[in-house]
PDB file of C-alpha atoms in Angstrom:
ATOM      1  CA  UNK A   1     101.125 148.301  25.489  1.00  0.00           C
ATOM      2  CA  UNK A   2     103.443 145.882  27.702  1.00  0.00           C
ATOM      3  CA  UNK A   3     106.749 144.497  27.438  1.00  0.00           C
ATOM      4  CA  UNK A   4     107.378 141.457  28.793  1.00  0.00           C
ATOM      5  CA  UNK A   5     110.996 141.461  28.164  1.00  0.00           C
ATOM      6  CA  UNK A   6     111.779 144.871  30.249  1.00  0.00           C
ATOM      7  CA  UNK A   7     112.728 142.948  33.457  1.00  0.00           C
ATOM      8  CA  UNK A   8     116.435 142.307  34.669  1.00  0.00           C
ATOM      9  CA  UNK A   9     115.628 139.122  35.179  1.00  0.00           C
ATOM     10  CA  UNK A  10     119.073 138.947  37.144  1.00  0.00           C
ATOM     11  CA  UNK A  11     117.702 141.739  39.823  1.00  0.00           C
ATOM     12  CA  UNK A  12     117.897 140.511  42.857  1.00  0.00           C
ATOM     13  CA  UNK A  13     115.682 138.088  44.384  1.00  0.00           C
ATOM     14  CA  UNK A  14     115.449 136.451  40.717  1.00  0.00           C
ATOM     15  CA  UNK A  15     116.149 133.008  42.429  1.00  0.00           C
ATOM     16  CA  UNK A  16     113.055 132.972  44.887  1.00  0.00           C
ATOM     17  CA  UNK A  17     110.393 134.576  42.058  1.00  0.00           C
ATOM     18  CA  UNK A  18     107.521 131.793  42.251  1.00  0.00           C
ATOM     19  CA  UNK A  19     109.283 129.831  45.277  1.00  0.00           C
ATOM     20  CA  UNK A  20     107.164 129.278  48.214  1.00  0.00           C
ATOM     21  CA  UNK A  21     108.743 129.729  51.422  1.00  0.00           C
ATOM     22  CA  UNK A  22     108.474 126.963  54.210  1.00  0.00           C
ATOM     23  CA  UNK A  23     108.833 129.066  57.497  1.00  0.00           C
ATOM     24  CA  UNK A  24     111.032 127.236  60.218  1.00  0.00           C
ATOM     25  CA  UNK A  25     109.756 126.492  63.342  1.00  0.00           C
ATOM     26  CA  UNK A  26     111.435 125.775  66.579  1.00  0.00           C
ATOM     27  CA  UNK A  27     110.878 122.025  68.066  1.00  0.00           C
ATOM     28  CA  UNK A  28     110.245 123.606  71.910  1.00  0.00           C
ATOM     29  CA  UNK A  29     108.612 120.781  73.822  1.00  0.00           C
ATOM     30  CA  UNK A  30     104.862 120.472  74.243  1.00  0.00           C
ATOM     31  CA  UNK A  31     104.623 121.516  70.244  1.00  0.00           C
ATOM     32  CA  UNK A  32     101.777 119.641  68.469  1.00  0.00           C
ATOM     33  CA  UNK A  33     103.539 118.430  63.838  1.00  0.00           C
ATOM     34  CA  UNK A  34     103.093 115.702  62.102  1.00  0.00           C
ATOM     35  CA  UNK A  35     105.373 114.201  60.114  1.00  0.00           C
ATOM     36  CA  UNK A  36     104.377 113.796  56.752  1.00  0.00           C
ATOM     37  CA  UNK A  37     105.772 110.793  55.040  1.00  0.00           C
ATOM     38  CA  UNK A  38     104.524 108.204  58.127  1.00  0.00           C
ATOM     39  CA  UNK A  39     101.526 110.651  59.499  1.00  0.00           C
ATOM     40  CA  UNK A  40     101.858 110.432  62.706  1.00  0.00           C
ATOM     41  CA  UNK A  41     101.444 113.238  64.767  1.00  0.00           C
ATOM     42  CA  UNK A  42     102.435 113.980  68.198  1.00  0.00           C
ATOM     43  CA  UNK A  43     103.743 116.094  70.696  1.00  0.00           C
ATOM     44  CA  UNK A  44     107.684 117.138  71.133  1.00  0.00           C
ATOM     45  CA  UNK A  45     109.117 115.664  73.652  1.00  0.00           C
ATOM     46  CA  UNK A  46     112.982 116.710  73.316  1.00  0.00           C
ATOM     47  CA  UNK A  47     115.659 116.921  71.198  1.00  0.00           C
ATOM     48  CA  UNK A  48     119.042 115.083  70.482  1.00  0.00           C
ATOM     49  CA  UNK A  49     121.834 115.980  67.970  1.00  0.00           C
ATOM     50  CA  UNK A  50     119.316 116.235  65.390  1.00  0.00           C
ATOM     51  CA  UNK A  51     117.241 114.165  66.139  1.00  0.00           C
ATOM     52  CA  UNK A  52     113.414 115.267  67.913  1.00  0.00           C
ATOM     53  CA  UNK A  53     111.508 112.824  69.988  1.00  0.00           C
ATOM     54  CA  UNK A  54     107.605 112.996  69.195  1.00  0.00           C
ATOM     55  CA  UNK A  55     104.996 111.591  71.971  1.00  0.00           C
ATOM     56  CA  UNK A  56     100.962 110.539  70.102  1.00  0.00           C
ATOM     57  CA  UNK A  57      98.211 110.776  72.503  1.00  0.00           C
ATOM     58  CA  UNK A  58      99.042 107.337  73.833  1.00  0.00           C
ATOM     59  CA  UNK A  59     101.855 107.222  75.104  1.00  0.00           C
ATOM     60  CA  UNK A  60     103.905 105.972  71.862  1.00  0.00           C
ATOM     61  CA  UNK A  61     107.523 107.265  70.310  1.00  0.00           C
ATOM     62  CA  UNK A  62     109.121 108.278  67.235  1.00  0.00           C
ATOM     63  CA  UNK A  63     111.448 109.593  66.583  1.00  0.00           C
ATOM     64  CA  UNK A  64     112.909 111.547  63.302  1.00  0.00           C
ATOM     65  CA  UNK A  65     115.122 113.896  61.952  1.00  0.00           C
ATOM     66  CA  UNK A  66     115.347 117.759  62.325  1.00  0.00           C
ATOM     67  CA  UNK A  67     114.282 119.885  58.964  1.00  0.00           C
ATOM     68  CA  UNK A  68     111.327 119.518  56.605  1.00  0.00           C
ATOM     69  CA  UNK A  69     108.285 117.159  55.787  1.00  0.00           C
ATOM     70  CA  UNK A  70     106.287 118.300  59.406  1.00  0.00           C
ATOM     71  CA  UNK A  71     102.913 119.512  59.436  1.00  0.00           C
ATOM     72  CA  UNK A  72     101.710 122.196  62.383  1.00  0.00           C
ATOM     73  CA  UNK A  73      98.205 122.772  61.817  1.00  0.00           C
ATOM     74  CA  UNK A  74      98.353 121.436  58.120  1.00  0.00           C
ATOM     75  CA  UNK A  75     100.956 123.446  56.540  1.00  0.00           C
ATOM     76  CA  UNK A  76     104.319 122.935  56.249  1.00  0.00           C
ATOM     77  CA  UNK A  77     107.030 123.881  58.422  1.00  0.00           C
ATOM     78  CA  UNK A  78     110.910 122.582  58.405  1.00  0.00           C
ATOM     79  CA  UNK A  79     111.921 121.791  62.228  1.00  0.00           C
ATOM     80  CA  UNK A  80     114.549 122.953  63.487  1.00  0.00           C
ATOM     81  CA  UNK A  81     116.844 123.071  67.092  1.00  0.00           C
ATOM     82  CA  UNK A  82     115.428 124.946  69.783  1.00  0.00           C
ATOM     83  CA  UNK A  83     118.413 128.261  69.836  1.00  0.00           C
ATOM     84  CA  UNK A  84     119.804 128.372  73.322  1.00  0.00           C
ATOM     85  CA  UNK A  85     117.421 131.269  74.574  1.00  0.00           C
ATOM     86  CA  UNK A  86     114.588 129.233  74.021  1.00  0.00           C
ATOM     87  CA  UNK A  87     116.495 126.501  75.896  1.00  0.00           C
ATOM     88  CA  UNK A  88     116.807 128.871  78.982  1.00  0.00           C
ATOM     89  CA  UNK A  89     113.254 130.216  78.857  1.00  0.00           C
ATOM     90  CA  UNK A  90     111.744 127.249  79.792  1.00  0.00           C
ATOM     91  CA  UNK A  91     114.654 124.996  81.880  1.00  0.00           C
ATOM     92  CA  UNK A  92     112.841 122.398  83.316  1.00  0.00           C
ATOM     93  CA  UNK A  93     113.982 119.822  85.906  1.00  0.00           C
ATOM     94  CA  UNK A  94     113.358 116.428  85.449  1.00  0.00           C
ATOM     95  CA  UNK A  95     109.873 116.577  87.271  1.00  0.00           C
ATOM     96  CA  UNK A  96     108.268 120.167  84.942  1.00  0.00           C
ATOM     97  CA  UNK A  97     109.334 122.195  88.265  1.00  0.00           C
ATOM     98  CA  UNK A  98     111.578 125.039  86.996  1.00  0.00           C
ATOM     99  CA  UNK A  99     115.188 124.885  87.422  1.00  0.00           C
ATOM    100  CA  UNK A 100     117.494 126.464  89.615  1.00  0.00           C
ATOM    101  CA  UNK A 101     121.184 125.794  87.870  1.00  0.00           C
ATOM    102  CA  UNK A 102     123.009 128.800  90.308  1.00  0.00           C
ATOM    103  CA  UNK A 103     120.298 127.599  93.751  1.00  0.00           C
ATOM    104  CA  UNK A 104     123.266 125.477  96.223  1.00  0.00           C
ATOM    105  CA  UNK A 105     121.841 122.054  97.420  1.00  0.00           C
ATOM    106  CA  UNK A 106     119.990 123.005 100.912  1.00  0.00           C
ATOM    107  CA  UNK A 107     121.518 121.179 104.315  1.00  0.00           C
ATOM    108  CA  UNK A 108     119.952 118.465 105.075  1.00  0.00           C
ATOM    109  CA  UNK A 109     116.376 118.234 106.571  1.00  0.00           C
ATOM    110  CA  UNK A 110     115.556 116.140 109.959  1.00  0.00           C
ATOM    111  CA  UNK A 111     112.593 114.767 108.181  1.00  0.00           C
ATOM    112  CA  UNK A 112     113.196 111.718 105.303  1.00  0.00           C
ATOM    113  CA  UNK A 113     111.171 110.292 102.200  1.00  0.00           C
ATOM    114  CA  UNK A 114     111.548 106.182 102.381  1.00  0.00           C
ATOM    115  CA  UNK A 115     110.828 103.747  99.869  1.00  0.00           C
ATOM    116  CA  UNK A 116     110.775  99.789  99.347  1.00  0.00           C
ATOM    117  CA  UNK A 117     113.837  99.561  97.190  1.00  0.00           C
ATOM    118  CA  UNK A 118     116.542 100.544  95.272  1.00  0.00           C
ATOM    119  CA  UNK A 119     115.098 100.529  92.361  1.00  0.00           C
ATOM    120  CA  UNK A 120     112.911 102.803  93.588  1.00  0.00           C
ATOM    121  CA  UNK A 121     115.666 104.693  95.141  1.00  0.00           C
ATOM    122  CA  UNK A 122     116.861 105.442  91.732  1.00  0.00           C
ATOM    123  CA  UNK A 123     114.182 106.204  89.235  1.00  0.00           C
ATOM    124  CA  UNK A 124     112.912 108.907  92.453  1.00  0.00           C
ATOM    125  CA  UNK A 125     116.555 110.682  92.671  1.00  0.00           C
ATOM    126  CA  UNK A 126     115.968 110.302  88.692  1.00  0.00           C
ATOM    127  CA  UNK A 127     113.316 112.277  87.813  1.00  0.00           C
ATOM    128  CA  UNK A 128     113.145 114.457  91.463  1.00  0.00           C
ATOM    129  CA  UNK A 129     116.508 114.447  92.574  1.00  0.00           C
ATOM    130  CA  UNK A 130     117.584 118.028  91.715  1.00  0.00           C
ATOM    131  CA  UNK A 131     113.986 118.995  93.644  1.00  0.00           C
ATOM    132  CA  UNK A 132     115.027 117.100  96.544  1.00  0.00           C
ATOM    133  CA  UNK A 133     118.440 118.829  96.782  1.00  0.00           C
ATOM    134  CA  UNK A 134     116.605 122.141  96.535  1.00  0.00           C
ATOM    135  CA  UNK A 135     114.582 121.080  99.360  1.00  0.00           C
ATOM    136  CA  UNK A 136     117.054 119.250 101.167  1.00  0.00           C
ATOM    137  CA  UNK A 137     115.052 115.506 101.870  1.00  0.00           C
ATOM    138  CA  UNK A 138     117.249 112.464 101.638  1.00  0.00           C
ATOM    139  CA  UNK A 139     115.883 109.307 100.120  1.00  0.00           C
ATOM    140  CA  UNK A 140     116.234 106.397 101.925  1.00  0.00           C
ATOM    141  CA  UNK A 141     115.375 102.914 100.586  1.00  0.00           C
ATOM    142  CA  UNK A 142     114.512 100.346 103.823  1.00  0.00           C
ATOM    143  CA  UNK A 143     114.694  96.398 101.882  1.00  0.00           C
ATOM    144  CA  UNK A 144     110.752  96.505 102.625  1.00  0.00           C
ATOM    145  CA  UNK A 145     107.843  97.292 103.387  1.00  0.00           C
ATOM    146  CA  UNK A 146     107.903  94.321 106.418  1.00  0.00           C
ATOM    147  CA  UNK A 147     111.100  96.505 107.862  1.00  0.00           C
ATOM    148  CA  UNK A 148     109.079 100.034 108.190  1.00  0.00           C
ATOM    149  CA  UNK A 149     107.758  99.556 112.153  1.00  0.00           C
ATOM    150  CA  UNK A 150     111.336  98.787 113.151  1.00  0.00           C
ATOM    151  CA  UNK A 151     112.787 101.850 111.050  1.00  0.00           C
ATOM    152  CA  UNK A 152     109.689 103.937 112.629  1.00  0.00           C
ATOM    153  CA  UNK A 153     110.419 103.333 116.108  1.00  0.00           C
ATOM    154  CA  UNK A 154     113.708 103.925 115.795  1.00  0.00           C
ATOM    155  CA  UNK A 155     113.904 106.719 114.291  1.00  0.00           C
ATOM    156  CA  UNK A 156     111.368 108.154 116.654  1.00  0.00           C
ATOM    157  CA  UNK A 157     109.343 111.038 113.599  1.00  0.00           C
ATOM    158  CA  UNK A 158     107.803 113.906 115.482  1.00  0.00           C
ATOM    159  CA  UNK A 159     106.943 118.134 113.987  1.00  0.00           C
ATOM    160  CA  UNK A 160     110.063 118.867 112.348  1.00  0.00           C
ATOM    161  CA  UNK A 161     111.291 115.191 111.596  1.00  0.00           C
ATOM    162  CA  UNK A 162     108.895 113.637 109.560  1.00  0.00           C
ATOM    163  CA  UNK A 163     108.394 110.455 107.366  1.00  0.00           C
ATOM    164  CA  UNK A 164     107.274 110.656 104.332  1.00  0.00           C
ATOM    165  CA  UNK A 165     106.946 106.587 102.779  1.00  0.00           C
ATOM    166  CA  UNK A 166     106.528 105.427  98.887  1.00  0.00           C
ATOM    167  CA  UNK A 167     105.490 101.438  99.139  1.00  0.00           C
ATOM    168  CA  UNK A 168     104.473  99.316  96.097  1.00  0.00           C
ATOM    169  CA  UNK A 169     101.146  97.582  95.002  1.00  0.00           C
ATOM    170  CA  UNK A 170      99.251  99.511  97.706  1.00  0.00           C
ATOM    171  CA  UNK A 171      95.477  97.898  97.294  1.00  0.00           C
ATOM    172  CA  UNK A 172      93.115  97.139  99.201  1.00  0.00           C
ATOM    173  CA  UNK A 173      93.484  93.584 101.243  1.00  0.00           C
ATOM    174  CA  UNK A 174      97.133  94.447 100.624  1.00  0.00           C
ATOM    175  CA  UNK A 175     100.140  93.339 102.877  1.00  0.00           C
ATOM    176  CA  UNK A 176     101.217  97.076 101.835  1.00  0.00           C
ATOM    177  CA  UNK A 177      98.137  97.687 102.770  1.00  0.00           C
ATOM    178  CA  UNK A 178      97.466  96.195 106.681  1.00  0.00           C
ATOM    179  CA  UNK A 179     100.701  97.132 107.183  1.00  0.00           C
ATOM    180  CA  UNK A 180      99.890 101.053 105.872  1.00  0.00           C
ATOM    181  CA  UNK A 181      96.544 100.778 108.546  1.00  0.00           C
ATOM    182  CA  UNK A 182      98.372  99.990 111.719  1.00  0.00           C
ATOM    183  CA  UNK A 183     101.047 103.155 110.812  1.00  0.00           C
ATOM    184  CA  UNK A 184      97.953 104.965 111.151  1.00  0.00           C
ATOM    185  CA  UNK A 185      97.163 103.641 114.525  1.00  0.00           C
ATOM    186  CA  UNK A 186     100.352 104.145 115.367  1.00  0.00           C
ATOM    187  CA  UNK A 187     102.154 106.409 118.205  1.00  0.00           C
ATOM    188  CA  UNK A 188     103.685 108.200 115.410  1.00  0.00           C
ATOM    189  CA  UNK A 189     100.871 108.669 113.556  1.00  0.00           C
ATOM    190  CA  UNK A 190     100.732 112.490 112.738  1.00  0.00           C
ATOM    191  CA  UNK A 191     104.284 112.402 111.615  1.00  0.00           C
ATOM    192  CA  UNK A 192     103.803 109.712 109.311  1.00  0.00           C
ATOM    193  CA  UNK A 193     102.096 109.754 105.923  1.00  0.00           C
ATOM    194  CA  UNK A 194     101.838 106.621 104.093  1.00  0.00           C
ATOM    195  CA  UNK A 195     100.928 106.186 100.478  1.00  0.00           C
ATOM    196  CA  UNK A 196     101.537 104.197  97.387  1.00  0.00           C
ATOM    197  CA  UNK A 197     101.163 103.128  94.065  1.00  0.00           C
ATOM    198  CA  UNK A 198      99.172  99.632  92.636  1.00  0.00           C
ATOM    199  CA  UNK A 199     101.724  98.739  90.357  1.00  0.00           C
ATOM    200  CA  UNK A 200     103.109  95.476  91.466  1.00  0.00           C
ATOM    201  CA  UNK A 201     106.495  96.738  91.408  1.00  0.00           C
ATOM    202  CA  UNK A 202     108.128  99.927  90.518  1.00  0.00           C
ATOM    203  CA  UNK A 203     109.281  98.675  86.908  1.00  0.00           C
ATOM    204  CA  UNK A 204     105.207  98.786  86.094  1.00  0.00           C
ATOM    205  CA  UNK A 205     104.706 102.750  87.061  1.00  0.00           C
ATOM    206  CA  UNK A 206     107.460 103.594  84.207  1.00  0.00           C
ATOM    207  CA  UNK A 207     104.771 104.457  80.722  1.00  0.00           C
ATOM    208  CA  UNK A 208     104.975 100.678  79.316  1.00  0.00           C
ATOM    209  CA  UNK A 209     105.381 101.913  75.277  1.00  0.00           C
ATOM    210  CA  UNK A 210     109.001 103.342  76.982  1.00  0.00           C
ATOM    211  CA  UNK A 211     110.296  99.551  76.603  1.00  0.00           C
ATOM    212  CA  UNK A 212     108.254  98.689  73.393  1.00  0.00           C
ATOM    213  CA  UNK A 213     105.360  97.782  74.849  1.00  0.00           C
ATOM    214  CA  UNK A 214     101.651  98.985  74.234  1.00  0.00           C
ATOM    215  CA  UNK A 215     100.855  97.077  77.825  1.00  0.00           C
ATOM    216  CA  UNK A 216     103.210  95.186  80.702  1.00  0.00           C
ATOM    217  CA  UNK A 217     102.539  92.071  80.558  1.00  0.00           C
ATOM    218  CA  UNK A 218      99.770  90.139  83.346  1.00  0.00           C
ATOM    219  CA  UNK A 219     103.022  87.555  84.889  1.00  0.00           C
ATOM    220  CA  UNK A 220     101.697  84.471  87.047  1.00  0.00           C
ATOM    221  CA  UNK A 221     102.124  84.868  90.463  1.00  0.00           C
ATOM    222  CA  UNK A 222     103.948  81.275  90.086  1.00  0.00           C
ATOM    223  CA  UNK A 223     107.116  83.155  88.303  1.00  0.00           C
ATOM    224  CA  UNK A 224     109.266  85.832  90.570  1.00  0.00           C
ATOM    225  CA  UNK A 225     107.733  88.986  88.497  1.00  0.00           C
ATOM    226  CA  UNK A 226     110.446  90.802  87.291  1.00  0.00           C
ATOM    227  CA  UNK A 227     111.503  87.164  85.312  1.00  0.00           C
ATOM    228  CA  UNK A 228     108.554  87.140  84.137  1.00  0.00           C
ATOM    229  CA  UNK A 229     108.893  90.629  82.443  1.00  0.00           C
ATOM    230  CA  UNK A 230     112.351  89.750  81.563  1.00  0.00           C
ATOM    231  CA  UNK A 231     111.208  86.953  79.765  1.00  0.00           C
ATOM    232  CA  UNK A 232     108.730  88.717  78.077  1.00  0.00           C
ATOM    233  CA  UNK A 233     110.854  91.444  76.614  1.00  0.00           C
ATOM    234  CA  UNK A 234     113.749  89.005  75.709  1.00  0.00           C
ATOM    235  CA  UNK A 235     116.230  89.667  77.737  1.00  0.00           C
ATOM    236  CA  UNK A 236     118.293  87.046  80.159  1.00  0.00           C
ATOM    237  CA  UNK A 237     117.487  86.947  83.913  1.00  0.00           C
ATOM    238  CA  UNK A 238     118.916  83.794  85.365  1.00  0.00           C
ATOM    239  CA  UNK A 239     121.083  85.583  87.556  1.00  0.00           C
ATOM    240  CA  UNK A 240     120.545  88.877  90.223  1.00  0.00           C
ATOM    241  CA  UNK A 241     122.912  90.627  87.736  1.00  0.00           C
ATOM    242  CA  UNK A 242     120.459  90.237  84.793  1.00  0.00           C
ATOM    243  CA  UNK A 243     117.829  91.948  87.061  1.00  0.00           C
ATOM    244  CA  UNK A 244     120.115  94.816  87.371  1.00  0.00           C
ATOM    245  CA  UNK A 245     120.635  95.411  84.069  1.00  0.00           C
ATOM    246  CA  UNK A 246     117.236  95.001  82.897  1.00  0.00           C
ATOM    247  CA  UNK A 247     116.145  97.826  85.363  1.00  0.00           C
ATOM    248  CA  UNK A 248     119.318 100.112  83.915  1.00  0.00           C
ATOM    249  CA  UNK A 249     117.432  99.531  80.428  1.00  0.00           C
ATOM    250  CA  UNK A 250     114.293 100.238  81.824  1.00  0.00           C
ATOM    251  CA  UNK A 251     116.038 102.899  83.899  1.00  0.00           C
ATOM    252  CA  UNK A 252     117.611 104.603  81.215  1.00  0.00           C
ATOM    253  CA  UNK A 253     113.927 104.860  79.093  1.00  0.00           C
ATOM    254  CA  UNK A 254     113.261 107.198  81.685  1.00  0.00           C
ATOM    255  CA  UNK A 255     114.042 111.505  80.819  1.00  0.00           C
ATOM    256  CA  UNK A 256     111.596 113.800  82.383  1.00  0.00           C
ATOM    257  CA  UNK A 257     107.796 112.918  84.439  1.00  0.00           C
ATOM    258  CA  UNK A 258     105.998 112.613  80.976  1.00  0.00           C
ATOM    259  CA  UNK A 259     108.029 109.060  81.114  1.00  0.00           C
ATOM    260  CA  UNK A 260     105.923 107.839  84.075  1.00  0.00           C
ATOM    261  CA  UNK A 261     102.232 106.933  84.942  1.00  0.00           C
ATOM    262  CA  UNK A 262     100.474 109.621  86.905  1.00  0.00           C
ATOM    263  CA  UNK A 263      99.493 107.252  90.087  1.00  0.00           C
ATOM    264  CA  UNK A 264     102.995 107.856  91.017  1.00  0.00           C
ATOM    265  CA  UNK A 265     104.188 110.829  89.673  1.00  0.00           C
ATOM    266  CA  UNK A 266     100.764 112.623  92.685  1.00  0.00           C
ATOM    267  CA  UNK A 267     102.004 110.111  95.687  1.00  0.00           C
ATOM    268  CA  UNK A 268     105.784 111.290  95.242  1.00  0.00           C
ATOM    269  CA  UNK A 269     104.657 115.015  95.070  1.00  0.00           C
ATOM    270  CA  UNK A 270     102.362 114.667  98.331  1.00  0.00           C
ATOM    271  CA  UNK A 271     105.247 113.103  99.718  1.00  0.00           C
ATOM    272  CA  UNK A 272     107.743 115.970  99.038  1.00  0.00           C
ATOM    273  CA  UNK A 273     104.463 118.519 100.050  1.00  0.00           C
ATOM    274  CA  UNK A 274     104.484 116.155 103.530  1.00  0.00           C
ATOM    275  CA  UNK A 275     107.964 116.265 104.829  1.00  0.00           C
ATOM    276  CA  UNK A 276     109.038 120.258 103.860  1.00  0.00           C
ATOM    277  CA  UNK A 277     105.996 121.390 104.810  1.00  0.00           C
ATOM    278  CA  UNK A 278     106.761 123.976 107.986  1.00  0.00           C
TER     279      UNK A 278
END
């Protein structure tokens, strides 16, 4: 005969009797989770101040507080910040390379990477800066591709003194494409590589979702492109200082290579490989 009163109701573990224990899960980068309340499903992009940023397959970002309310493969979990050990184990540079925090910067090579303008240089520095210091590669901006021929003649590229050039709007029939073709036929062709992305301006290489757009808008040719973009975003653009502030707002949304379009990523990696080839 069963005695249902014989058990000690205050024995260790009585509080957990019948309770469902939800496991914890570190919010490591690229972990795919679903937020229950909204149904938003995405990969972990970063964790900052107890807030996790998720990115869905369309590039849309959403921020949620760490804690309960998430699913992994349909099962509830409580997201927690990654431990220090986990963070160190996957330490990466902004470009996705393995981080080398104690490695000294290399003495600058004779080879160079040239970009058209200040904004291009700042973006390359933000994403690839750590890699370039390890490799000893200096990035310089040339204030427009029209100056390229004179700069190359002055620099005189050669073996061990290579030049990689990143230009905007390198599409068939453009001015940039004609300049690149002239370099390829010129006296320094063996030591110079000109590559480019298809965007009108390097701003477009930042994924539009980072500034709240589904796509970068078409700007009529009669309107200066950056002014047109600022107008769509509702940002001031009357003065050059306004344009500079607009770029800093965009640049501030870039954390890693995942925030950039692949058409730019591949070109920069190609240039780094070219100028560091022994």
